């Protein structure tokens, strides 16, 4: 079994996953800004809800750039020099593998699909990952699309400040699941398109997978988005299939499981 930890900008999910990828038990708690307080809460949740001795390895997904099993930069959390793998291994005696959360979301969603898959999570921020033939493409290992700069209404802003679920919530004063107006969805798809069009043209994926609270509402605006995206794509770039993340809020957890299993096998 594997203990999978998905650290998000606002919440953290810890799940026990068996050797076949089935989630046996999970808990969720808020992600606090203080890294020491957060780690104390995380370790407490693990001790209370799970039996670490039954676990083969830990996998941790973090919202930032990960190199050599350490998160070297975090976009939406003020953490610094936080070697979570070292801490978990010391406290629980298990190998711990760390990777970017969107990379793992892409890995989890692209399982058993050999095509080139581009995954986006529209949540507190916007993360992205690219997977082909079941592997994270090295060129996009440190892919951070939410921090790309675009001009919107005459102002230069990061994409996630324009089109993340949190930005939409702020704009309309309600959750994306509560939005129903056609004009509102037209505005939202325009915001998404700012990054979606150039990145699709560059990466040329076979499928684009939409995760996060906004991504999971895809059936409500897929037709609008597809029509707009087809208008902006160069003629030599085929229209990818647009799909909703099938694992919902557990896409990253599924990727954690696959990543830990692969790392353990190769270690």
PDB file of C-alpha atoms in Angstrom:
ATOM      1  CA  UNK A   1       0.000   0.000   0.000  1.00  0.00           C
ATOM      2  CA  UNK A   2       1.024   3.605  -0.536  1.00  0.00           C
ATOM      3  CA  UNK A   3       0.322   6.777   1.398  1.00  0.00           C
ATOM      4  CA  UNK A   4      -0.424   9.564  -1.058  1.00  0.00           C
ATOM      5  CA  UNK A   5      -0.374  13.227  -0.048  1.00  0.00           C
ATOM      6  CA  UNK A   6      -1.798  15.956  -2.268  1.00  0.00           C
ATOM      7  CA  UNK A   7      -0.821  19.394  -0.924  1.00  0.00           C
ATOM      8  CA  UNK A   8      -2.902  22.143  -2.476  1.00  0.00           C
ATOM      9  CA  UNK A   9      -2.941  25.894  -2.000  1.00  0.00           C
ATOM     10  CA  UNK A  10      -5.988  25.710   0.278  1.00  0.00           C
ATOM     11  CA  UNK A  11      -6.446  22.044   1.232  1.00  0.00           C
ATOM     12  CA  UNK A  12      -4.471  18.840   1.622  1.00  0.00           C
ATOM     13  CA  UNK A  13      -5.703  15.308   0.944  1.00  0.00           C
ATOM     14  CA  UNK A  14      -4.028  12.234   2.430  1.00  0.00           C
ATOM     15  CA  UNK A  15      -5.101   8.863   1.063  1.00  0.00           C
ATOM     16  CA  UNK A  16      -4.183   5.227   1.542  1.00  0.00           C
ATOM     17  CA  UNK A  17      -4.048   3.475  -1.830  1.00  0.00           C
ATOM     18  CA  UNK A  18      -3.629  -0.255  -2.347  1.00  0.00           C
ATOM     19  CA  UNK A  19      -1.349  -1.949  -4.876  1.00  0.00           C
ATOM     20  CA  UNK A  20      -4.071  -1.831  -7.538  1.00  0.00           C
ATOM     21  CA  UNK A  21      -4.739   1.884  -7.204  1.00  0.00           C
ATOM     22  CA  UNK A  22      -7.898   1.665  -5.125  1.00  0.00           C
ATOM     23  CA  UNK A  23      -8.328   4.378  -2.505  1.00  0.00           C
ATOM     24  CA  UNK A  24      -9.063   2.661   0.797  1.00  0.00           C
ATOM     25  CA  UNK A  25      -9.325   5.682   3.069  1.00  0.00           C
ATOM     26  CA  UNK A  26      -8.742   9.418   2.810  1.00  0.00           C
ATOM     27  CA  UNK A  27      -8.790  12.540   4.976  1.00  0.00           C
ATOM     28  CA  UNK A  28      -8.790  16.224   4.084  1.00  0.00           C
ATOM     29  CA  UNK A  29      -7.693  19.278   6.059  1.00  0.00           C
ATOM     30  CA  UNK A  30      -6.857  22.952   5.336  1.00  0.00           C
ATOM     31  CA  UNK A  31      -3.351  23.837   4.140  1.00  0.00           C
ATOM     32  CA  UNK A  32      -2.069  26.507   6.531  1.00  0.00           C
ATOM     33  CA  UNK A  33       0.540  29.097   5.470  1.00  0.00           C
ATOM     34  CA  UNK A  34       3.075  28.267   8.219  1.00  0.00           C
ATOM     35  CA  UNK A  35       5.115  25.281   7.017  1.00  0.00           C
ATOM     36  CA  UNK A  36       6.020  24.073  10.498  1.00  0.00           C
ATOM     37  CA  UNK A  37       2.417  24.171  11.683  1.00  0.00           C
ATOM     38  CA  UNK A  38       1.382  22.451   8.459  1.00  0.00           C
ATOM     39  CA  UNK A  39       3.880  19.638   8.932  1.00  0.00           C
ATOM     40  CA  UNK A  40       2.763  19.116  12.536  1.00  0.00           C
ATOM     41  CA  UNK A  41      -0.840  18.847  11.325  1.00  0.00           C
ATOM     42  CA  UNK A  42       0.120  16.502   8.502  1.00  0.00           C
ATOM     43  CA  UNK A  43       2.103  14.150  10.725  1.00  0.00           C
ATOM     44  CA  UNK A  44      -0.725  14.163  13.280  1.00  0.00           C
ATOM     45  CA  UNK A  45      -3.284  13.270  10.594  1.00  0.00           C
ATOM     46  CA  UNK A  46      -1.076  10.408   9.422  1.00  0.00           C
ATOM     47  CA  UNK A  47      -0.629   9.009  12.941  1.00  0.00           C
ATOM     48  CA  UNK A  48      -4.327   9.274  13.792  1.00  0.00           C
ATOM     49  CA  UNK A  49      -5.817   7.957  10.551  1.00  0.00           C
ATOM     50  CA  UNK A  50      -3.263   5.546   9.081  1.00  0.00           C
ATOM     51  CA  UNK A  51      -0.912   2.745  10.085  1.00  0.00           C
ATOM     52  CA  UNK A  52       2.440   3.761   8.591  1.00  0.00           C
ATOM     53  CA  UNK A  53       3.975   0.348   9.179  1.00  0.00           C
ATOM     54  CA  UNK A  54       1.634  -1.103   6.541  1.00  0.00           C
ATOM     55  CA  UNK A  55       2.801   1.378   3.904  1.00  0.00           C
ATOM     56  CA  UNK A  56       5.543   0.652   1.360  1.00  0.00           C
ATOM     57  CA  UNK A  57       6.261   4.279   0.456  1.00  0.00           C
ATOM     58  CA  UNK A  58       4.948   7.838   0.648  1.00  0.00           C
ATOM     59  CA  UNK A  59       4.294  10.051  -2.378  1.00  0.00           C
ATOM     60  CA  UNK A  60       3.873  13.804  -1.998  1.00  0.00           C
ATOM     61  CA  UNK A  61       2.447  16.194  -4.590  1.00  0.00           C
ATOM     62  CA  UNK A  62       3.451  19.844  -4.144  1.00  0.00           C
ATOM     63  CA  UNK A  63       2.267  22.955  -6.044  1.00  0.00           C
ATOM     64  CA  UNK A  64       5.608  24.186  -7.317  1.00  0.00           C
ATOM     65  CA  UNK A  65       8.847  23.286  -9.071  1.00  0.00           C
ATOM     66  CA  UNK A  66      10.327  20.004  -7.844  1.00  0.00           C
ATOM     67  CA  UNK A  67      13.942  18.985  -8.465  1.00  0.00           C
ATOM     68  CA  UNK A  68      15.867  16.111  -6.924  1.00  0.00           C
ATOM     69  CA  UNK A  69      12.931  15.168  -4.703  1.00  0.00           C
ATOM     70  CA  UNK A  70      12.697  18.693  -3.226  1.00  0.00           C
ATOM     71  CA  UNK A  71      10.288  21.522  -3.960  1.00  0.00           C
ATOM     72  CA  UNK A  72      12.562  24.439  -4.871  1.00  0.00           C
ATOM     73  CA  UNK A  73       9.833  27.008  -5.542  1.00  0.00           C
ATOM     74  CA  UNK A  74       6.213  27.371  -4.491  1.00  0.00           C
ATOM     75  CA  UNK A  75       3.806  29.691  -6.250  1.00  0.00           C
ATOM     76  CA  UNK A  76       0.903  30.029  -3.794  1.00  0.00           C
ATOM     77  CA  UNK A  77       2.490  29.054  -0.494  1.00  0.00           C
ATOM     78  CA  UNK A  78       5.171  31.038   1.389  1.00  0.00           C
ATOM     79  CA  UNK A  79       7.247  27.971   2.265  1.00  0.00           C
ATOM     80  CA  UNK A  80      11.043  27.934   1.994  1.00  0.00           C
ATOM     81  CA  UNK A  81      13.678  25.223   2.442  1.00  0.00           C
ATOM     82  CA  UNK A  82      10.961  22.687   3.182  1.00  0.00           C
ATOM     83  CA  UNK A  83      12.433  19.228   2.653  1.00  0.00           C
ATOM     84  CA  UNK A  84       9.254  17.303   3.343  1.00  0.00           C
ATOM     85  CA  UNK A  85      10.663  14.019   2.018  1.00  0.00           C
ATOM     86  CA  UNK A  86      13.481  14.099   4.564  1.00  0.00           C
ATOM     87  CA  UNK A  87      11.069  14.886   7.397  1.00  0.00           C
ATOM     88  CA  UNK A  88       8.589  12.145   6.511  1.00  0.00           C
ATOM     89  CA  UNK A  89      11.287   9.524   6.002  1.00  0.00           C
ATOM     90  CA  UNK A  90      12.882  10.427   9.333  1.00  0.00           C
ATOM     91  CA  UNK A  91       9.580  10.390  11.245  1.00  0.00           C
ATOM     92  CA  UNK A  92       7.925   7.369   9.621  1.00  0.00           C
ATOM     93  CA  UNK A  93      10.842   5.333   8.256  1.00  0.00           C
ATOM     94  CA  UNK A  94       9.440   5.069   4.741  1.00  0.00           C
ATOM     95  CA  UNK A  95      10.903   6.184   1.391  1.00  0.00           C
ATOM     96  CA  UNK A  96       9.208   9.374   0.252  1.00  0.00           C
ATOM     97  CA  UNK A  97       8.948  10.583  -3.339  1.00  0.00           C
ATOM     98  CA  UNK A  98       8.036  14.179  -4.197  1.00  0.00           C
ATOM     99  CA  UNK A  99       6.767  15.571  -7.512  1.00  0.00           C
ATOM    100  CA  UNK A 100       4.799  18.547  -8.821  1.00  0.00           C
ATOM    101  CA  UNK A 101       1.059  18.170  -8.204  1.00  0.00           C
ATOM    102  CA  UNK A 102      -0.074  18.910 -11.774  1.00  0.00           C
ATOM    103  CA  UNK A 103       2.504  16.485 -13.194  1.00  0.00           C
ATOM    104  CA  UNK A 104       1.021  13.821 -10.969  1.00  0.00           C
ATOM    105  CA  UNK A 105      -2.514  14.847 -11.882  1.00  0.00           C
ATOM    106  CA  UNK A 106      -1.563  14.359 -15.522  1.00  0.00           C
ATOM    107  CA  UNK A 107      -0.005  10.986 -14.723  1.00  0.00           C
ATOM    108  CA  UNK A 108      -3.105   9.822 -12.875  1.00  0.00           C
ATOM    109  CA  UNK A 109      -5.492  10.942 -15.605  1.00  0.00           C
ATOM    110  CA  UNK A 110      -3.405   9.603 -18.493  1.00  0.00           C
ATOM    111  CA  UNK A 111      -3.118   6.093 -17.082  1.00  0.00           C
ATOM    112  CA  UNK A 112      -3.568   3.455 -19.819  1.00  0.00           C
ATOM    113  CA  UNK A 113      -3.712   6.189 -22.482  1.00  0.00           C
ATOM    114  CA  UNK A 114      -0.577   6.284 -24.698  1.00  0.00           C
ATOM    115  CA  UNK A 115      -1.475   9.586 -26.403  1.00  0.00           C
ATOM    116  CA  UNK A 116       0.032  12.955 -25.586  1.00  0.00           C
ATOM    117  CA  UNK A 117      -2.108  14.253 -22.718  1.00  0.00           C
ATOM    118  CA  UNK A 118      -2.105  17.866 -21.568  1.00  0.00           C
ATOM    119  CA  UNK A 119      -3.611  18.256 -18.105  1.00  0.00           C
ATOM    120  CA  UNK A 120      -4.733  21.492 -16.474  1.00  0.00           C
ATOM    121  CA  UNK A 121      -6.057  22.021 -12.998  1.00  0.00           C
ATOM    122  CA  UNK A 122      -8.085  25.206 -12.568  1.00  0.00           C
ATOM    123  CA  UNK A 123      -8.218  25.594  -8.805  1.00  0.00           C
ATOM    124  CA  UNK A 124      -6.575  28.034  -6.358  1.00  0.00           C
ATOM    125  CA  UNK A 125      -4.054  28.533  -9.164  1.00  0.00           C
ATOM    126  CA  UNK A 126      -3.564  26.918 -12.558  1.00  0.00           C
ATOM    127  CA  UNK A 127      -1.222  23.957 -12.815  1.00  0.00           C
ATOM    128  CA  UNK A 128      -0.332  21.872 -15.828  1.00  0.00           C
ATOM    129  CA  UNK A 129       1.382  18.649 -16.782  1.00  0.00           C
ATOM    130  CA  UNK A 130       2.171  16.797 -20.011  1.00  0.00           C
ATOM    131  CA  UNK A 131       2.259  13.000 -20.168  1.00  0.00           C
ATOM    132  CA  UNK A 132       2.855  10.700 -23.127  1.00  0.00           C
ATOM    133  CA  UNK A 133       2.985   6.902 -23.092  1.00  0.00           C
ATOM    134  CA  UNK A 134       2.492   6.951 -19.334  1.00  0.00           C
ATOM    135  CA  UNK A 135       5.507   9.175 -18.600  1.00  0.00           C
ATOM    136  CA  UNK A 136       5.908  12.833 -17.665  1.00  0.00           C
ATOM    137  CA  UNK A 137       7.570  14.554 -20.625  1.00  0.00           C
ATOM    138  CA  UNK A 138      10.921  15.882 -19.392  1.00  0.00           C
ATOM    139  CA  UNK A 139      10.682  19.103 -21.417  1.00  0.00           C
ATOM    140  CA  UNK A 140       7.630  20.082 -19.369  1.00  0.00           C
ATOM    141  CA  UNK A 141       8.869  18.775 -16.015  1.00  0.00           C
ATOM    142  CA  UNK A 142       8.822  22.299 -14.546  1.00  0.00           C
ATOM    143  CA  UNK A 143       5.762  23.448 -16.495  1.00  0.00           C
ATOM    144  CA  UNK A 144       4.031  26.261 -14.559  1.00  0.00           C
ATOM    145  CA  UNK A 145       1.404  27.627 -16.975  1.00  0.00           C
ATOM    146  CA  UNK A 146      -0.530  29.549 -14.350  1.00  0.00           C
ATOM    147  CA  UNK A 147       2.338  32.019 -14.013  1.00  0.00           C
ATOM    148  CA  UNK A 148       2.504  32.876 -17.719  1.00  0.00           C
ATOM    149  CA  UNK A 149       1.743  36.560 -18.323  1.00  0.00           C
ATOM    150  CA  UNK A 150      -1.101  37.640 -20.605  1.00  0.00           C
ATOM    151  CA  UNK A 151      -2.778  40.964 -21.341  1.00  0.00           C
ATOM    152  CA  UNK A 152      -6.380  41.017 -20.197  1.00  0.00           C
ATOM    153  CA  UNK A 153      -8.518  44.154 -20.418  1.00  0.00           C
ATOM    154  CA  UNK A 154      -5.377  46.224 -20.972  1.00  0.00           C
ATOM    155  CA  UNK A 155      -3.540  44.842 -17.927  1.00  0.00           C
ATOM    156  CA  UNK A 156      -0.721  42.316 -17.761  1.00  0.00           C
ATOM    157  CA  UNK A 157      -1.525  39.550 -15.310  1.00  0.00           C
ATOM    158  CA  UNK A 158      -0.609  35.963 -14.550  1.00  0.00           C
ATOM    159  CA  UNK A 159      -3.016  33.527 -16.193  1.00  0.00           C
ATOM    160  CA  UNK A 160      -4.136  32.110 -12.854  1.00  0.00           C
ATOM    161  CA  UNK A 161      -5.107  35.597 -11.655  1.00  0.00           C
ATOM    162  CA  UNK A 162      -7.451  35.729 -14.633  1.00  0.00           C
ATOM    163  CA  UNK A 163      -8.788  32.192 -15.078  1.00  0.00           C
ATOM    164  CA  UNK A 164      -8.197  30.070 -11.976  1.00  0.00           C
ATOM    165  CA  UNK A 165     -11.319  28.949 -10.125  1.00  0.00           C
ATOM    166  CA  UNK A 166     -10.356  31.309  -7.296  1.00  0.00           C
ATOM    167  CA  UNK A 167     -10.229  34.250  -9.744  1.00  0.00           C
ATOM    168  CA  UNK A 168     -13.657  33.331 -11.119  1.00  0.00           C
ATOM    169  CA  UNK A 169     -15.066  33.024  -7.595  1.00  0.00           C
ATOM    170  CA  UNK A 170     -13.727  36.497  -6.808  1.00  0.00           C
ATOM    171  CA  UNK A 171     -15.090  37.988 -10.024  1.00  0.00           C
ATOM    172  CA  UNK A 172     -18.634  36.654  -9.642  1.00  0.00           C
ATOM    173  CA  UNK A 173     -18.885  36.309  -5.877  1.00  0.00           C
ATOM    174  CA  UNK A 174     -19.891  32.650  -6.061  1.00  0.00           C
ATOM    175  CA  UNK A 175     -18.487  29.191  -6.695  1.00  0.00           C
ATOM    176  CA  UNK A 176     -18.013  28.100 -10.305  1.00  0.00           C
ATOM    177  CA  UNK A 177     -20.547  25.319  -9.691  1.00  0.00           C
ATOM    178  CA  UNK A 178     -23.153  28.016  -8.993  1.00  0.00           C
ATOM    179  CA  UNK A 179     -22.619  29.933 -12.242  1.00  0.00           C
ATOM    180  CA  UNK A 180     -25.326  29.411 -14.848  1.00  0.00           C
ATOM    181  CA  UNK A 181     -25.531  32.500 -17.088  1.00  0.00           C
ATOM    182  CA  UNK A 182     -24.451  32.202 -20.724  1.00  0.00           C
ATOM    183  CA  UNK A 183     -22.701  35.589 -20.636  1.00  0.00           C
ATOM    184  CA  UNK A 184     -20.781  34.529 -17.557  1.00  0.00           C
ATOM    185  CA  UNK A 185     -19.597  31.330 -19.197  1.00  0.00           C
ATOM    186  CA  UNK A 186     -18.635  33.256 -22.325  1.00  0.00           C
ATOM    187  CA  UNK A 187     -16.444  35.475 -20.170  1.00  0.00           C
ATOM    188  CA  UNK A 188     -14.940  32.484 -18.343  1.00  0.00           C
ATOM    189  CA  UNK A 189     -14.084  30.629 -21.557  1.00  0.00           C
ATOM    190  CA  UNK A 190     -12.428  33.784 -22.921  1.00  0.00           C
ATOM    191  CA  UNK A 191     -10.303  33.930 -19.782  1.00  0.00           C
ATOM    192  CA  UNK A 192      -9.342  30.275 -20.122  1.00  0.00           C
ATOM    193  CA  UNK A 193      -8.560  30.702 -23.797  1.00  0.00           C
ATOM    194  CA  UNK A 194      -5.811  33.265 -23.111  1.00  0.00           C
ATOM    195  CA  UNK A 195      -3.463  30.483 -22.037  1.00  0.00           C
ATOM    196  CA  UNK A 196      -5.198  27.516 -23.571  1.00  0.00           C
ATOM    197  CA  UNK A 197      -4.833  28.596 -27.200  1.00  0.00           C
ATOM    198  CA  UNK A 198      -1.067  29.296 -27.280  1.00  0.00           C
ATOM    199  CA  UNK A 199      -0.210  26.306 -25.098  1.00  0.00           C
ATOM    200  CA  UNK A 200      -2.276  23.950 -27.244  1.00  0.00           C
ATOM    201  CA  UNK A 201      -0.584  25.304 -30.370  1.00  0.00           C
ATOM    202  CA  UNK A 202       2.839  24.786 -28.787  1.00  0.00           C
ATOM    203  CA  UNK A 203       2.371  21.365 -27.196  1.00  0.00           C
ATOM    204  CA  UNK A 204      -0.004  19.849 -29.777  1.00  0.00           C
ATOM    205  CA  UNK A 205      -1.721  17.372 -27.434  1.00  0.00           C
ATOM    206  CA  UNK A 206      -4.103  14.630 -28.488  1.00  0.00           C
ATOM    207  CA  UNK A 207      -6.209  15.238 -25.389  1.00  0.00           C
ATOM    208  CA  UNK A 208      -6.654  18.104 -22.967  1.00  0.00           C
ATOM    209  CA  UNK A 209      -7.845  17.025 -19.534  1.00  0.00           C
ATOM    210  CA  UNK A 210      -9.545  19.587 -17.314  1.00  0.00           C
ATOM    211  CA  UNK A 211      -9.317  19.235 -13.548  1.00  0.00           C
ATOM    212  CA  UNK A 212      -9.921  21.401 -10.500  1.00  0.00           C
ATOM    213  CA  UNK A 213     -13.277  22.983  -9.596  1.00  0.00           C
ATOM    214  CA  UNK A 214     -13.502  24.918 -12.865  1.00  0.00           C
ATOM    215  CA  UNK A 215     -12.255  22.029 -14.995  1.00  0.00           C
ATOM    216  CA  UNK A 216     -14.839  19.682 -13.555  1.00  0.00           C
ATOM    217  CA  UNK A 217     -17.592  21.983 -14.872  1.00  0.00           C
ATOM    218  CA  UNK A 218     -16.351  21.346 -18.447  1.00  0.00           C
ATOM    219  CA  UNK A 219     -19.621  19.756 -19.730  1.00  0.00           C
ATOM    220  CA  UNK A 220     -21.331  23.112 -19.145  1.00  0.00           C
ATOM    221  CA  UNK A 221     -19.006  25.065 -21.445  1.00  0.00           C
ATOM    222  CA  UNK A 222     -17.167  22.492 -23.585  1.00  0.00           C
ATOM    223  CA  UNK A 223     -19.013  23.406 -26.811  1.00  0.00           C
ATOM    224  CA  UNK A 224     -18.260  27.110 -26.394  1.00  0.00           C
ATOM    225  CA  UNK A 225     -14.624  26.467 -25.537  1.00  0.00           C
ATOM    226  CA  UNK A 226     -14.087  24.030 -28.390  1.00  0.00           C
ATOM    227  CA  UNK A 227     -15.543  26.468 -30.926  1.00  0.00           C
ATOM    228  CA  UNK A 228     -13.356  29.323 -29.719  1.00  0.00           C
ATOM    229  CA  UNK A 229     -10.230  27.174 -29.484  1.00  0.00           C
ATOM    230  CA  UNK A 230     -10.653  25.860 -33.042  1.00  0.00           C
ATOM    231  CA  UNK A 231     -10.769  29.452 -34.307  1.00  0.00           C
ATOM    232  CA  UNK A 232      -7.378  30.313 -32.763  1.00  0.00           C
ATOM    233  CA  UNK A 233      -5.441  27.132 -33.532  1.00  0.00           C
ATOM    234  CA  UNK A 234      -3.114  27.125 -36.570  1.00  0.00           C
ATOM    235  CA  UNK A 235      -4.268  24.908 -39.424  1.00  0.00           C
ATOM    236  CA  UNK A 236      -1.392  22.474 -38.831  1.00  0.00           C
ATOM    237  CA  UNK A 237      -2.553  21.795 -35.255  1.00  0.00           C
ATOM    238  CA  UNK A 238      -5.433  19.358 -34.906  1.00  0.00           C
ATOM    239  CA  UNK A 239      -8.196  19.982 -32.437  1.00  0.00           C
ATOM    240  CA  UNK A 240      -7.548  17.871 -29.335  1.00  0.00           C
ATOM    241  CA  UNK A 241     -10.253  15.979 -27.498  1.00  0.00           C
ATOM    242  CA  UNK A 242     -11.462  17.971 -24.483  1.00  0.00           C
ATOM    243  CA  UNK A 243     -12.280  15.786 -21.473  1.00  0.00           C
ATOM    244  CA  UNK A 244     -13.142  16.241 -17.821  1.00  0.00           C
ATOM    245  CA  UNK A 245     -10.793  14.656 -15.283  1.00  0.00           C
ATOM    246  CA  UNK A 246     -12.350  11.268 -14.546  1.00  0.00           C
ATOM    247  CA  UNK A 247     -10.864  11.011 -11.058  1.00  0.00           C
ATOM    248  CA  UNK A 248     -12.256  14.388 -10.008  1.00  0.00           C
ATOM    249  CA  UNK A 249     -10.540  15.757  -6.919  1.00  0.00           C
ATOM    250  CA  UNK A 250      -8.462  12.555  -6.638  1.00  0.00           C
ATOM    251  CA  UNK A 251      -6.538  12.867  -9.921  1.00  0.00           C
ATOM    252  CA  UNK A 252      -3.366  13.869  -8.092  1.00  0.00           C
ATOM    253  CA  UNK A 253      -3.773  11.069  -5.551  1.00  0.00           C
ATOM    254  CA  UNK A 254      -3.934   8.555  -8.408  1.00  0.00           C
ATOM    255  CA  UNK A 255      -0.785  10.078  -9.867  1.00  0.00           C
ATOM    256  CA  UNK A 256       0.929   9.879  -6.477  1.00  0.00           C
ATOM    257  CA  UNK A 257       0.197   6.178  -6.353  1.00  0.00           C
ATOM    258  CA  UNK A 258       1.604   5.545  -9.850  1.00  0.00           C
ATOM    259  CA  UNK A 259       4.663   7.683  -9.167  1.00  0.00           C
ATOM    260  CA  UNK A 260       5.473   6.028  -5.839  1.00  0.00           C
ATOM    261  CA  UNK A 261       5.045   2.580  -7.356  1.00  0.00           C
ATOM    262  CA  UNK A 262       7.360   3.472 -10.248  1.00  0.00           C
ATOM    263  CA  UNK A 263      10.015   5.084  -8.025  1.00  0.00           C
ATOM    264  CA  UNK A 264      10.007   2.194  -5.608  1.00  0.00           C
ATOM    265  CA  UNK A 265      10.383  -0.291  -8.467  1.00  0.00           C
ATOM    266  CA  UNK A 266      13.344   1.639  -9.919  1.00  0.00           C
ATOM    267  CA  UNK A 267      15.105   2.355  -6.613  1.00  0.00           C
TER     268      UNK A 267
END
